[in-house]
Short mmCIF file of C-alpha atoms in Angstrom, two decimals:
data_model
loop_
_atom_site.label_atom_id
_atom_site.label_comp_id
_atom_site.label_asym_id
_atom_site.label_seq_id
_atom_site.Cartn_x
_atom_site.Cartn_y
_atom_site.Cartn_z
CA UNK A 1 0.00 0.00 0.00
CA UNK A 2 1.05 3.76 -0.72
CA UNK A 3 1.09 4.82 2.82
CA UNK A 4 3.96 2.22 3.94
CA UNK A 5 6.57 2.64 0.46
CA UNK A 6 9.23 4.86 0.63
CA UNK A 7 8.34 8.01 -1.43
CA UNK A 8 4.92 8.22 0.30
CA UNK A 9 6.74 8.47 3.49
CA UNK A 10 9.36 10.91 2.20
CA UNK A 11 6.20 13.07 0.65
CA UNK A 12 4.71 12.79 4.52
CA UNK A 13 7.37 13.74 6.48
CA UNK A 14 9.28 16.77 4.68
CA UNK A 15 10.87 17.79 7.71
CA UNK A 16 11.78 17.96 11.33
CA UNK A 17 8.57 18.94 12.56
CA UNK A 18 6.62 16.67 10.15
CA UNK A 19 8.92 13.83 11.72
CA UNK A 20 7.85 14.83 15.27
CA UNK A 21 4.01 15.43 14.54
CA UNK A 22 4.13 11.47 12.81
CA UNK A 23 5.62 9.80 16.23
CA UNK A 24 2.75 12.25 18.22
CA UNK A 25 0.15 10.26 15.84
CA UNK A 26 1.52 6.72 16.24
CA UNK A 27 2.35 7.41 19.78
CA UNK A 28 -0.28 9.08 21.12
CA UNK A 29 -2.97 8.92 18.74
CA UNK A 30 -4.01 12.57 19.29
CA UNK A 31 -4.26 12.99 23.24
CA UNK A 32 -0.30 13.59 24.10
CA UNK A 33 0.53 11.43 27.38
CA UNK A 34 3.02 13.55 30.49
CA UNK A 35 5.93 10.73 30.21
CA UNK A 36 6.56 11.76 33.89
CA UNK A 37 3.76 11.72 35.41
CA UNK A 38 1.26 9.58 33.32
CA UNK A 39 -1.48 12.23 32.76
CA UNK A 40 -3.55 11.92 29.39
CA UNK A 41 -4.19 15.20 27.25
CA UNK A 42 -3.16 17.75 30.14
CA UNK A 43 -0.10 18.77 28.42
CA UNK A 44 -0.30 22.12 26.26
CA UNK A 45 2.20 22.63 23.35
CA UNK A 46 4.64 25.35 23.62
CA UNK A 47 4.40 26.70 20.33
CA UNK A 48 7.42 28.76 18.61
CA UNK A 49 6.75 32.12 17.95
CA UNK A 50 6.92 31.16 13.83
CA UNK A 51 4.53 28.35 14.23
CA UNK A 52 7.30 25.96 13.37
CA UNK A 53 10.75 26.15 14.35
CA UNK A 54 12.82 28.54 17.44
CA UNK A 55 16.47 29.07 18.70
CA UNK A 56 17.59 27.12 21.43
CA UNK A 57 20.06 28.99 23.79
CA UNK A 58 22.78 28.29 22.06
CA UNK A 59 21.24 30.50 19.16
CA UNK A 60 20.80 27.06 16.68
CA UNK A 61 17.71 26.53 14.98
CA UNK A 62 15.25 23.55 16.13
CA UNK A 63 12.42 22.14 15.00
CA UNK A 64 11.72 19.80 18.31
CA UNK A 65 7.87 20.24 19.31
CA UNK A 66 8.21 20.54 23.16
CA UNK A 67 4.47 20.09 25.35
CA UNK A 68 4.43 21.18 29.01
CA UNK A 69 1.99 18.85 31.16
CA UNK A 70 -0.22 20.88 33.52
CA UNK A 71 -0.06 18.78 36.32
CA UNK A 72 3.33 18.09 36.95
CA UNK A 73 5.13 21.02 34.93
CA UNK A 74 7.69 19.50 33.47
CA UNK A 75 8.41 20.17 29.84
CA UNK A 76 8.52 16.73 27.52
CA UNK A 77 8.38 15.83 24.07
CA UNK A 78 7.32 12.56 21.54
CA UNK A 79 11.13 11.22 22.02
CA UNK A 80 11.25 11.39 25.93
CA UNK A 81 11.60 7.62 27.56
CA UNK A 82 12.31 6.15 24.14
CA UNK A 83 15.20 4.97 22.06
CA UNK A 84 15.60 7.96 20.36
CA UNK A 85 15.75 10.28 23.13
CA UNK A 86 18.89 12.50 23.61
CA UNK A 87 20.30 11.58 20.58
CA UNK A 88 22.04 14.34 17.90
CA UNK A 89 20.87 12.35 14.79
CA UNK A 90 17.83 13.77 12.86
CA UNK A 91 14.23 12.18 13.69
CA UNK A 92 13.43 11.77 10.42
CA UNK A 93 16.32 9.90 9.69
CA UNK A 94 15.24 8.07 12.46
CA UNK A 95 12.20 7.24 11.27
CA UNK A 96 13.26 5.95 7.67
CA UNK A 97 15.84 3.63 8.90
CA UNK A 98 12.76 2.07 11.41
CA UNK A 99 10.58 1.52 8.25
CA UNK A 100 13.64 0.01 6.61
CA UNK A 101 14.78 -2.25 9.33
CA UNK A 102 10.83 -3.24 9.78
CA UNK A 103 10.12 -3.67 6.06
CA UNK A 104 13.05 -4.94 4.13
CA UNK A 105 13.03 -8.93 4.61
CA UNK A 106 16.52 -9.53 4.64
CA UNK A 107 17.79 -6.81 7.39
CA UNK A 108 19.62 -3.71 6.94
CA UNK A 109 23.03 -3.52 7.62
CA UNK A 110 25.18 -0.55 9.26
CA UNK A 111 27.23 0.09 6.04
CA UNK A 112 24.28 0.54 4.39
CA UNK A 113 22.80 2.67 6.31
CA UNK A 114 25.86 5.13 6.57
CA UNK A 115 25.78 5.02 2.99
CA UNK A 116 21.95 5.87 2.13
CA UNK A 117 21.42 8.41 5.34
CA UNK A 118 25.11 10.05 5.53
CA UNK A 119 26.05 8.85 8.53
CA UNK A 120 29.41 7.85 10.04
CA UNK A 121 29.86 4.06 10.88
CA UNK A 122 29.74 4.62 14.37
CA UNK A 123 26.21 6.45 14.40
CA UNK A 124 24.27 3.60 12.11
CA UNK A 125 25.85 1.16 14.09
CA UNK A 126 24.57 2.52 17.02
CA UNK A 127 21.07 3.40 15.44
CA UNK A 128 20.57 -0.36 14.37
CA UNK A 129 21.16 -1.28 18.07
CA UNK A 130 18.83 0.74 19.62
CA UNK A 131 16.21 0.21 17.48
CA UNK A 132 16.64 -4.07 17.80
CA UNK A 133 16.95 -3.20 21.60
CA UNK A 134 13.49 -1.53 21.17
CA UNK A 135 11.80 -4.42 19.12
CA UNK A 136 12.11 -6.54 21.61
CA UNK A 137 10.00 -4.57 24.52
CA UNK A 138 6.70 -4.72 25.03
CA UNK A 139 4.12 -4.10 22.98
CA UNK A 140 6.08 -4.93 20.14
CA UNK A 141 7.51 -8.24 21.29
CA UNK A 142 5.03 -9.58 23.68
CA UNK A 143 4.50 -13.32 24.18
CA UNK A 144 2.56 -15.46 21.75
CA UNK A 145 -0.50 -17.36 22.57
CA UNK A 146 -2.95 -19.30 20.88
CA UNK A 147 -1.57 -21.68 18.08
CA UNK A 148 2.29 -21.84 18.34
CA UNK A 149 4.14 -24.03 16.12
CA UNK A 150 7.35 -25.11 17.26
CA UNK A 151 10.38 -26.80 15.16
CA UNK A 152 14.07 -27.01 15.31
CA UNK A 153 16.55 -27.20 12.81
CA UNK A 154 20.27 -27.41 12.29
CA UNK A 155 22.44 -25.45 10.21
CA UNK A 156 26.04 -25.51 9.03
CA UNK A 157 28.21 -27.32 6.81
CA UNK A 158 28.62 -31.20 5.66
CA UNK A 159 30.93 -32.17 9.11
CA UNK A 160 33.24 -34.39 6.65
CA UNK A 161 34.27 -30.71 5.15
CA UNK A 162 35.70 -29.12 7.87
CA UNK A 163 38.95 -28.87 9.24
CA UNK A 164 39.77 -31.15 11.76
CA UNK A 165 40.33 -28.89 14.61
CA UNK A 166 36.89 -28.06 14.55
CA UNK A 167 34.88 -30.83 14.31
CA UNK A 168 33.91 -30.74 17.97
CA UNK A 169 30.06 -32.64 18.20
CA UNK A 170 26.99 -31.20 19.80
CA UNK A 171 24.17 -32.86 21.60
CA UNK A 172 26.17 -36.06 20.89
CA UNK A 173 23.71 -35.96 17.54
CA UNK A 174 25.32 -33.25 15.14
CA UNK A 175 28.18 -31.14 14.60
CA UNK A 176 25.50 -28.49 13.27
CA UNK A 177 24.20 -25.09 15.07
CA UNK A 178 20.50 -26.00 16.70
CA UNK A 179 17.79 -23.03 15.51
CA UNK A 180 14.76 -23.44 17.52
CA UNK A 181 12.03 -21.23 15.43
CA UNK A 182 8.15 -20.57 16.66
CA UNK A 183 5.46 -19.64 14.40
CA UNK A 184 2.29 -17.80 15.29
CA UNK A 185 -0.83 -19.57 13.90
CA UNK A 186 -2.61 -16.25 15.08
CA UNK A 187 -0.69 -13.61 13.48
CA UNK A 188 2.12 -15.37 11.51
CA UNK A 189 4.94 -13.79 13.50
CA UNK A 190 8.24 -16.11 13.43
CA UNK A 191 10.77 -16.27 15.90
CA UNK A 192 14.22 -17.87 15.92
CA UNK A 193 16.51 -18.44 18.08
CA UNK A 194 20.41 -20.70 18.10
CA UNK A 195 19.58 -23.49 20.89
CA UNK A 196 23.38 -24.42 22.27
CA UNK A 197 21.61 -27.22 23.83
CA UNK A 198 18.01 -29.08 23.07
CA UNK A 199 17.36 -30.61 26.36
CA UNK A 200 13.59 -30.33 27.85
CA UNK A 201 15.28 -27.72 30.62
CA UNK A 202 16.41 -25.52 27.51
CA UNK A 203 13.64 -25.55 26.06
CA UNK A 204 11.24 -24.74 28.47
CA UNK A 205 13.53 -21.86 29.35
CA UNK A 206 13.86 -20.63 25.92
CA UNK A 207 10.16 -20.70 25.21
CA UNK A 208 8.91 -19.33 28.40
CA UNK A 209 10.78 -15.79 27.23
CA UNK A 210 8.68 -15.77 23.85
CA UNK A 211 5.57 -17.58 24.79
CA UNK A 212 3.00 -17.53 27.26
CA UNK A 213 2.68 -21.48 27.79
CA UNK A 214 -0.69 -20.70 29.67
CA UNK A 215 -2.68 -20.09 27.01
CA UNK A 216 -0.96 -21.76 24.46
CA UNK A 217 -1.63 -24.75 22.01
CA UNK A 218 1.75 -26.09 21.45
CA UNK A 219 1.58 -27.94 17.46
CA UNK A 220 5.36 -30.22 17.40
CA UNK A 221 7.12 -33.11 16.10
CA UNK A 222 7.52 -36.04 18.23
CA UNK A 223 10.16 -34.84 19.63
CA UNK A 224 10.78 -36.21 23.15
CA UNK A 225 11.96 -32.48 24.62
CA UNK A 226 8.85 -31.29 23.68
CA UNK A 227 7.46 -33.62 26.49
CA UNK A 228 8.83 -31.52 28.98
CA UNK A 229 6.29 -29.11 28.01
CA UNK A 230 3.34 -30.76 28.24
CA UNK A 231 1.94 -29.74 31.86
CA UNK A 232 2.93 -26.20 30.98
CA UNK A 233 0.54 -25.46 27.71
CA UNK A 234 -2.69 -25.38 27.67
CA UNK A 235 -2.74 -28.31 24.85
CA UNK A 236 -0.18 -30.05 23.00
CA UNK A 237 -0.53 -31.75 19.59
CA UNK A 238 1.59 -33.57 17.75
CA UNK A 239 2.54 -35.13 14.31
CA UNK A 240 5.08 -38.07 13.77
CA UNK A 241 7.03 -37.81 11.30
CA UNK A 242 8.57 -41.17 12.12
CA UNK A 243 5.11 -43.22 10.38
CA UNK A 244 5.07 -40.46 7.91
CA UNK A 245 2.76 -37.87 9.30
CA UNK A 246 2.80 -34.56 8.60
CA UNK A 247 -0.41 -32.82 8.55
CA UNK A 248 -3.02 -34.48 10.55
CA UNK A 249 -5.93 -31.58 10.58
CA UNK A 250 -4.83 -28.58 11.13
CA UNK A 251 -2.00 -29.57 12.96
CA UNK A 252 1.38 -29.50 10.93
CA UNK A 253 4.95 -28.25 11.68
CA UNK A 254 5.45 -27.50 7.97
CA UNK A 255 6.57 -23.06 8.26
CA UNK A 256 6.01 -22.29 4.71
CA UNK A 257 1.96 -24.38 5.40
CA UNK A 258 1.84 -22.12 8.62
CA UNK A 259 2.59 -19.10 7.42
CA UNK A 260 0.42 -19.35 4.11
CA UNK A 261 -2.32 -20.54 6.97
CA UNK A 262 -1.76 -17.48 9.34
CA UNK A 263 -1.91 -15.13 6.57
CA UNK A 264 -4.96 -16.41 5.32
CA UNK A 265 -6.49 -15.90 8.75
CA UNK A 266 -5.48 -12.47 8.81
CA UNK A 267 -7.04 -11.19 5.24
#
């Protein structure tokens, strides 16, 4: 859609003001919130004299919408208590490299962000950090419930390839990296995540960070871990793969079936 492409953005948000009036929409939704003391649309905007922009005391020219809450009196804007507060780097260059790093399906890295934006090394690396630091708070990474679809996989090279120095074994099964992934029957959301170890301790511990077992209906393999589990969900079904099962209802641990499934749900 037009509103979430590049150029639509760029027409949207021409400048610094335009940046800070989008994060008052998504943030706030039109009643601005005190960030200190938690009042809701009790905060009065301290309007330049132009309408626009003002000089700070050092006698530079700034664009930064400041609001004033009339309870507590303390002065606040969109960026207090978030990743982007106190930070020199432009907010609308803040905001295109979030709709990159959300919308480009194979990441963004930090060299190519200092090239596109103008930015030393040191800045986008430090940009990309704080914004992954952010995607993983609440509400943006909260836990999944409902359907969750759990598999494991293992990546690396053919063992017989590498050198001999490092052909240490894992698990006592593989020489290969573990990737536990979980897929979101509800929503489609994926998340991934390098196991060291795939013992029913592990993986209780791992899951319990990105899932609320509670109220979740665990869909696995016949995995014997996955046991470990099973007093912890709310339900647990399974397909075995070993008598060549795969899809038994609407239970599968097939991603690319889940994910065509989840997004199906969602239109």
């Amino acid at each position: 859609m037009d509103q979430f492409s590049i150029p639509a953005l760029a027409d949207r948000i021409r400048t610094e003001g335009d940046a800070y009036k989008f994060l008052e929409e998504l943030r706030w939704d039109g009643e601005p919130v005190c960030p200190h003391c938690g009042c809701v649309g009790r905060a009065y905007f301290l309007n330049p004299a132009n309408g626009s922009s003002r000089k700070t005391r050092t006698g530079s020219v700034s664009e930064r919408r400041v609001w004033k809450c009339a309870d507590c009196r303390k002065q606040f804007s969109v960026l207090t208590g978030t990743v982007f507060h106190g930070s020199k780097i432009s907010v609308r260059k803040w905001v295109f490299v979030v709709f990159e790093m959300c919308s480009s399906k194979n990441g963004v890295s930090a060299r190519e962000i200092e090239r596109k934006y103008g930015l030393t090394a040191k800045s986008a690396w430090f940009m990309l950090h704080r914004i992954r630091e952010a995607m993983k708070r609440d509400p943006l990474a909260g836990l999944l419930s409902g359907r969750v679809v759990a598999d494991e996989t293992w990546i690396g090279g053919t063992p017989k390839n590498r050198h001999r120095g490092g052909r240490v074994g894992r698990q006592g099964i593989t020489e290969k990296t573990t990737v536990l992934s979980l897929v979101s029957r509800e929503t489609g959301e994926v998340r991934s995540r390098v196991m060291p170890n795939l013992t029913g301790a592990d993986l209780r511990a791992a899951m319990s960070e990105q899932v609320d077992l509670a109220t979740t209906e665990l869909h696995t393999d016949k995995g014997p871990h996955y046991n470990y589990l099973r007093h912890d969900v709310a339900g647990h079904s399974v397909v075995d793969h070993g008598v060549g099962e795969y899809v038994r209802g609407d239970v599968s641990t097939n991603p690319r079936r889940e994910l065509l499934l989840a997004t199906e749900t969602l239109d």
